[in-house]
Short mmCIF file of C-alpha atoms in Angstrom, two decimals:
data_model
loop_
_atom_site.label_atom_id
_atom_site.label_comp_id
_atom_site.label_asym_id
_atom_site.label_seq_id
_atom_site.Cartn_x
_atom_site.Cartn_y
_atom_site.Cartn_z
CA MET A 11 141.01 135.70 -55.78
CA ILE A 12 144.64 135.21 -54.73
CA LYS A 13 145.98 132.08 -56.41
CA SER A 14 149.68 132.15 -55.67
CA VAL A 15 151.97 134.51 -53.77
CA LEU A 16 155.66 134.85 -54.62
CA ILE A 17 157.84 136.12 -51.77
CA THR A 18 161.35 137.51 -52.21
CA GLY A 19 163.65 137.53 -49.19
CA ALA A 20 161.49 134.85 -47.61
CA SER A 21 164.20 133.30 -45.44
CA GLY A 22 164.24 136.23 -43.02
CA LEU A 23 162.18 136.88 -39.90
CA ILE A 24 159.22 138.45 -41.69
CA GLY A 25 159.22 136.14 -44.70
CA THR A 26 159.31 132.97 -42.58
CA ARG A 27 156.33 133.97 -40.45
CA LEU A 28 154.40 135.45 -43.40
CA THR A 29 154.82 132.17 -45.28
CA GLU A 30 153.33 130.28 -42.32
CA ILE A 31 150.36 132.63 -42.07
CA LEU A 32 149.61 132.56 -45.79
CA LEU A 33 149.78 128.75 -45.90
CA GLN A 34 147.48 128.54 -42.87
CA ASN A 35 144.98 130.68 -44.76
CA GLY A 36 144.99 128.47 -47.84
CA TYR A 37 147.32 130.35 -50.15
CA GLN A 38 149.87 128.82 -52.46
CA VAL A 39 153.31 130.24 -51.69
CA ARG A 40 156.61 130.14 -53.54
CA HIS A 41 159.95 131.73 -52.70
CA LEU A 42 162.49 133.61 -54.80
CA GLY A 43 165.98 133.88 -53.34
CA ARG A 44 169.64 132.95 -53.59
CA SER A 45 168.73 129.26 -53.24
CA ALA A 46 166.15 127.18 -55.08
CA ALA A 47 165.75 124.86 -52.10
CA THR A 48 162.28 123.71 -51.12
CA ARG A 49 161.50 124.49 -47.46
CA SER A 50 158.44 123.36 -45.51
CA GLY A 51 156.77 122.26 -48.72
CA VAL A 52 157.28 125.65 -50.41
CA GLN A 53 158.95 125.56 -53.80
CA GLY A 54 161.99 127.79 -54.07
CA TYR A 55 163.31 129.52 -57.18
CA ARG A 56 166.70 131.15 -57.63
CA TRP A 57 167.70 134.63 -58.65
CA ASP A 58 171.09 136.32 -58.86
CA ILE A 59 170.71 140.03 -58.25
CA THR A 60 174.31 140.83 -59.16
CA GLU A 61 173.98 139.09 -62.51
CA GLY A 62 170.46 140.43 -63.07
CA GLN A 63 169.02 136.96 -63.64
CA ALA A 64 166.00 135.14 -62.19
CA ASP A 65 164.20 131.89 -62.93
CA PRO A 66 161.18 132.79 -65.12
CA ALA A 67 159.29 129.77 -63.77
CA ALA A 68 158.95 131.55 -60.42
CA PHE A 69 156.45 133.94 -61.97
CA GLU A 70 154.24 131.50 -63.84
CA GLY A 71 150.66 131.73 -62.59
CA VAL A 72 151.55 134.10 -59.74
CA SER A 73 148.82 136.58 -58.82
CA HIS A 74 150.59 138.58 -56.11
CA VAL A 75 154.19 139.36 -55.10
CA VAL A 76 155.60 140.30 -51.69
CA HIS A 77 159.03 141.93 -51.91
CA LEU A 78 161.14 141.64 -48.73
CA ALA A 79 164.67 141.26 -50.12
CA GLY A 80 167.38 143.46 -48.65
CA ALA A 81 170.54 143.19 -46.54
CA GLY A 82 169.99 143.73 -42.81
CA VAL A 83 170.80 147.30 -41.80
CA ALA A 84 171.97 146.30 -38.31
CA ASP A 85 173.87 143.13 -39.19
CA ALA A 86 177.30 144.73 -39.65
CA ARG A 87 179.12 148.03 -39.13
CA TRP A 88 178.43 150.61 -41.82
CA THR A 89 181.61 150.59 -43.86
CA ALA A 90 181.50 152.07 -47.35
CA SER A 91 181.10 148.59 -48.88
CA ARG A 92 178.39 147.63 -46.39
CA LYS A 93 176.46 150.81 -47.16
CA ARG A 94 176.63 150.00 -50.84
CA GLU A 95 175.35 146.49 -50.16
CA ILE A 96 172.45 147.80 -48.04
CA LEU A 97 171.38 150.13 -50.85
CA GLU A 98 171.95 147.90 -53.86
CA SER A 99 170.41 144.80 -52.28
CA ARG A 100 167.19 146.81 -52.24
CA THR A 101 167.30 148.88 -55.39
CA GLN A 102 168.90 146.29 -57.69
CA SER A 103 166.64 143.48 -56.49
CA THR A 104 163.62 145.72 -57.07
CA LEU A 105 164.74 146.66 -60.58
CA LEU A 106 165.31 142.98 -61.40
CA LEU A 107 161.90 142.12 -60.00
CA HIS A 108 160.21 144.72 -62.21
CA LYS A 109 162.15 143.44 -65.23
CA MET A 110 160.94 139.88 -64.59
CA LEU A 111 157.38 141.01 -63.93
CA ALA A 112 157.30 142.88 -67.23
CA GLN A 113 158.54 139.80 -69.10
CA HIS A 114 156.96 136.92 -67.22
CA GLY A 115 154.49 138.33 -64.66
CA LYS A 116 151.47 139.14 -66.79
CA SER A 117 149.18 137.47 -64.24
CA VAL A 118 150.47 139.54 -61.29
CA GLN A 119 147.78 141.84 -59.93
CA ALA A 120 149.63 143.50 -57.07
CA LEU A 121 153.10 144.06 -55.60
CA VAL A 122 153.40 144.60 -51.85
CA SER A 123 156.86 145.76 -50.81
CA ALA A 124 158.60 146.28 -47.51
CA SER A 125 159.95 149.72 -46.71
CA ALA A 126 160.97 151.30 -43.40
CA VAL A 127 160.14 154.18 -41.08
CA GLY A 128 163.78 155.13 -41.56
CA PHE A 129 162.38 157.01 -44.56
CA TYR A 130 161.60 159.92 -42.23
CA GLY A 131 165.15 160.22 -40.89
CA LEU A 132 167.10 158.82 -37.96
CA ASP A 133 165.61 161.26 -35.46
CA THR A 134 162.40 163.20 -36.00
CA GLY A 135 161.92 164.15 -32.36
CA GLU A 136 158.42 164.59 -30.94
CA ARG A 137 156.74 165.14 -34.30
CA LEU A 138 154.14 162.53 -35.26
CA MET A 139 155.12 161.35 -38.73
CA HIS A 140 152.60 160.54 -41.47
CA GLU A 141 152.98 159.03 -44.92
CA HIS A 142 152.85 162.43 -46.63
CA ASP A 143 155.84 163.77 -44.68
CA GLU A 144 159.10 164.26 -46.59
CA ALA A 145 162.08 161.94 -46.43
CA GLY A 146 165.01 162.64 -44.13
CA VAL A 147 168.51 163.42 -45.37
CA ASP A 148 170.67 160.80 -43.61
CA PHE A 149 171.96 157.50 -45.02
CA LEU A 150 168.99 155.28 -44.15
CA ALA A 151 166.49 157.90 -45.28
CA SER A 152 168.30 158.12 -48.62
CA VAL A 153 168.33 154.33 -48.96
CA THR A 154 164.62 154.06 -48.21
CA ARG A 155 163.71 156.89 -50.56
CA GLN A 156 165.63 155.26 -53.42
CA TRP A 157 164.17 151.86 -52.50
CA GLU A 158 160.61 153.18 -52.67
CA GLY A 159 161.40 154.94 -55.93
CA ALA A 160 162.54 151.64 -57.42
CA VAL A 161 159.39 149.90 -56.12
CA ASP A 162 157.15 152.46 -57.82
CA GLY A 163 159.08 151.97 -61.06
CA PRO A 164 158.13 154.54 -63.74
CA ASN A 165 157.51 151.71 -66.21
CA SER A 166 155.99 149.18 -63.81
CA SER A 167 153.73 146.57 -65.37
CA VAL A 168 151.89 146.06 -62.06
CA SER A 169 148.72 148.08 -61.64
CA ARG A 170 148.58 148.04 -57.83
CA ILE A 171 151.61 148.71 -55.64
CA VAL A 172 151.62 148.94 -51.83
CA LYS A 173 154.65 149.97 -49.74
CA LEU A 174 154.69 149.26 -46.00
CA ARG A 175 157.04 151.36 -43.87
CA ILE A 176 158.00 148.99 -41.08
CA GLY A 177 159.02 149.97 -37.54
CA VAL A 178 160.81 147.91 -34.86
CA VAL A 179 159.52 144.33 -35.20
CA LEU A 180 158.88 142.39 -31.98
CA SER A 181 159.22 138.62 -32.03
CA GLU A 182 160.70 135.82 -29.97
CA ARG A 183 162.23 134.47 -33.20
CA GLY A 184 164.66 137.29 -33.86
CA GLY A 185 165.13 141.01 -34.23
CA ALA A 186 165.76 143.25 -31.23
CA TRP A 187 163.77 141.38 -28.57
CA PRO A 188 165.82 138.21 -27.80
CA LYS A 189 169.04 140.10 -26.98
CA LEU A 190 167.19 142.80 -25.05
CA ALA A 191 165.27 140.21 -23.03
CA GLN A 192 168.47 138.35 -22.19
CA THR A 193 170.11 141.57 -20.97
CA ILE A 194 167.14 142.40 -18.74
CA ARG A 195 166.94 138.86 -17.36
CA TYR A 196 170.58 139.15 -16.26
CA GLY A 197 169.78 142.41 -14.51
CA LEU A 198 171.74 144.48 -17.02
CA GLY A 199 168.89 146.26 -18.76
CA ALA A 200 169.05 150.03 -19.17
CA ALA A 201 167.67 152.80 -21.36
CA LEU A 202 169.96 153.95 -24.17
CA GLY A 203 171.23 157.50 -24.43
CA THR A 204 168.65 159.94 -23.10
CA GLY A 205 165.95 157.26 -23.23
CA GLU A 206 163.62 159.91 -24.66
CA GLN A 207 163.95 158.84 -28.30
CA TRP A 208 160.77 157.38 -29.76
CA MET A 209 160.33 153.75 -30.84
CA SER A 210 157.60 152.90 -33.32
CA TRP A 211 157.14 149.15 -32.97
CA ILE A 212 154.91 146.36 -34.29
CA HIS A 213 154.34 142.74 -33.29
CA LEU A 214 155.54 140.32 -35.97
CA ASP A 215 152.11 138.73 -36.36
CA ASP A 216 150.46 142.13 -36.81
CA LEU A 217 153.06 143.02 -39.41
CA CYS A 218 152.46 139.81 -41.36
CA GLU A 219 148.71 140.36 -41.14
CA THR A 220 149.30 143.87 -42.51
CA PHE A 221 150.97 142.29 -45.54
CA ARG A 222 148.04 139.88 -45.92
CA PHE A 223 145.61 142.78 -45.60
CA ALA A 224 147.46 144.61 -48.38
CA LEU A 225 147.38 141.52 -50.59
CA GLU A 226 143.65 140.95 -50.14
CA ASN A 227 142.36 144.54 -50.18
CA GLU A 228 142.06 145.35 -53.86
CA THR A 229 141.39 149.04 -53.17
CA LEU A 230 144.61 149.51 -51.20
CA SER A 231 147.55 151.18 -52.93
CA GLY A 232 150.32 153.60 -52.09
CA THR A 233 152.35 153.95 -48.91
CA PHE A 234 151.33 152.98 -45.38
CA ASN A 235 153.13 152.99 -42.05
CA ALA A 236 153.28 149.48 -40.59
CA VAL A 237 153.55 150.35 -36.91
CA ALA A 238 151.36 149.80 -33.86
CA PRO A 239 149.11 152.69 -32.73
CA ALA A 240 151.06 153.46 -29.53
CA PRO A 241 154.75 154.33 -30.01
CA VAL A 242 156.81 154.66 -26.83
CA THR A 243 160.12 156.16 -25.82
CA ASN A 244 163.16 153.95 -25.36
CA GLY A 245 162.95 154.51 -21.62
CA GLN A 246 159.28 153.50 -21.52
CA PHE A 247 160.01 150.44 -23.65
CA ASN A 248 162.69 149.21 -21.25
CA LYS A 249 160.48 149.78 -18.20
CA ILE A 250 157.60 147.83 -19.75
CA ALA A 251 159.94 145.04 -20.88
CA ALA A 252 161.39 144.75 -17.37
CA ARG A 253 157.90 144.61 -15.87
CA VAL A 254 156.85 141.88 -18.31
CA LEU A 255 159.97 139.86 -17.46
CA HIS A 256 159.58 140.49 -13.69
CA ARG A 257 163.07 141.92 -13.41
CA PRO A 258 164.34 145.16 -11.86
CA LEU A 259 165.64 147.97 -14.02
CA TRP A 260 168.18 149.73 -11.83
CA LEU A 261 171.19 150.59 -13.97
CA PRO A 262 171.72 154.17 -15.24
CA ASN A 263 171.18 154.94 -18.90
CA VAL A 264 173.89 153.74 -21.29
CA PRO A 265 175.82 156.90 -22.28
CA SER A 266 175.42 158.01 -25.88
CA TRP A 267 179.18 158.30 -26.39
CA THR A 268 179.76 154.61 -25.66
CA LEU A 269 177.22 153.61 -28.32
CA ARG A 270 178.75 156.00 -30.86
CA LEU A 271 182.20 154.57 -30.11
CA ALA A 272 181.00 150.97 -30.44
CA LEU A 273 178.69 151.34 -33.42
CA GLY A 274 179.85 154.41 -35.30
CA GLU A 275 177.29 155.96 -37.63
CA MET A 276 174.96 153.02 -37.05
CA SER A 277 174.40 154.22 -33.47
CA GLY A 278 172.00 156.79 -34.90
CA MET A 279 169.41 154.03 -35.27
CA ILE A 280 169.46 153.58 -31.47
CA LEU A 281 170.06 157.12 -30.26
CA GLY A 282 167.52 158.62 -32.64
CA GLY A 283 163.92 157.62 -33.19
CA ASN A 284 160.61 158.24 -34.89
CA ARG A 285 157.11 158.75 -33.53
CA VAL A 286 155.09 157.34 -36.42
CA SER A 287 151.34 157.32 -37.01
CA SER A 288 149.33 154.16 -37.86
CA GLU A 289 146.22 156.18 -38.67
CA ALA A 290 146.23 155.55 -42.44
CA ILE A 291 146.31 151.74 -42.29
CA GLU A 292 143.70 151.76 -39.50
CA ASN A 293 141.44 154.05 -41.52
CA ALA A 294 141.79 151.57 -44.40
CA GLY A 295 140.23 148.92 -42.16
CA PHE A 296 143.14 147.11 -40.54
CA ASN A 297 142.72 146.03 -36.91
CA PHE A 298 145.74 145.34 -34.71
CA GLU A 299 145.75 142.26 -32.49
CA PHE A 300 148.50 143.83 -30.37
CA PRO A 301 147.97 147.61 -30.22
CA ASP A 302 149.40 147.80 -26.67
CA LEU A 303 153.13 147.28 -26.03
CA GLU A 304 152.73 145.43 -22.73
CA ASP A 305 150.29 142.96 -24.30
CA ALA A 306 152.63 142.48 -27.27
CA LEU A 307 155.70 141.87 -25.10
CA THR A 308 153.76 139.57 -22.77
CA GLN A 309 152.86 137.38 -25.75
CA VAL A 310 156.39 137.46 -27.14
CA ALA A 311 157.94 136.69 -23.74
CA ALA A 312 155.57 133.78 -23.17
CA HIS A 313 156.77 132.17 -26.40
CA SER A 314 160.46 132.84 -25.69
CA ARG A 315 160.75 130.62 -22.65
#
């Protein structure tokens, strides 16, 4: 029986919605972050990752932990300092979490951590990627590999660990959709680069339900892709989005060179892509509410107006 769930990085897109869903299903929720503020009736506790300190009270009586903390990979240009922040916000927070769990988390039965499909590399072409496939060799793949290594923790005190490799999250609340939808509504939508790069996506509610599924399923452990069953190319995604928004899509593709010039190394996230399998999580018993992209975008668009 899940008594209390502690969420790190709860102020972000995923953490906010996951908190709502867990509360709606009768769970006690507490947050661990840079502020100890109480939001929406959820008690907050503070940690300082740089100093390696966290409030021990956050862990008292907690049965499960969801680990979402990490600097946004698309929030700023990838300078050397930003790259270091992206990596250390994940690895150092995870090491601190394991330290606190070993000292104060004796009641914790499971740790469910975010990861990313970036593990496989910025561009894996047409190949359908599964959890057993090796990590890529680029920056994000290296970050994700080290992140997952820290989550597993050779001396972890937690008996059950689940890592969810997350794809492109679709929501009216944030992420890629609001800006894309605005561009298409103004008649400026267009595929990026060749438009043939794959996008493995997931509706925010399905993602949060995947986390809940991992919390509740006591037999679940290891790594799972958290993506919908039907990945699409960037060109297909834009066509479906335009159809959902009842707007024409008439502009030519945005040239790759302009994106490289504007975004630098970070452009690889847009110009590359991954075709990722959801077979493992489905075989474990998870059912998607939004397995089809058009249905997912229709729901998201209806709530964005």
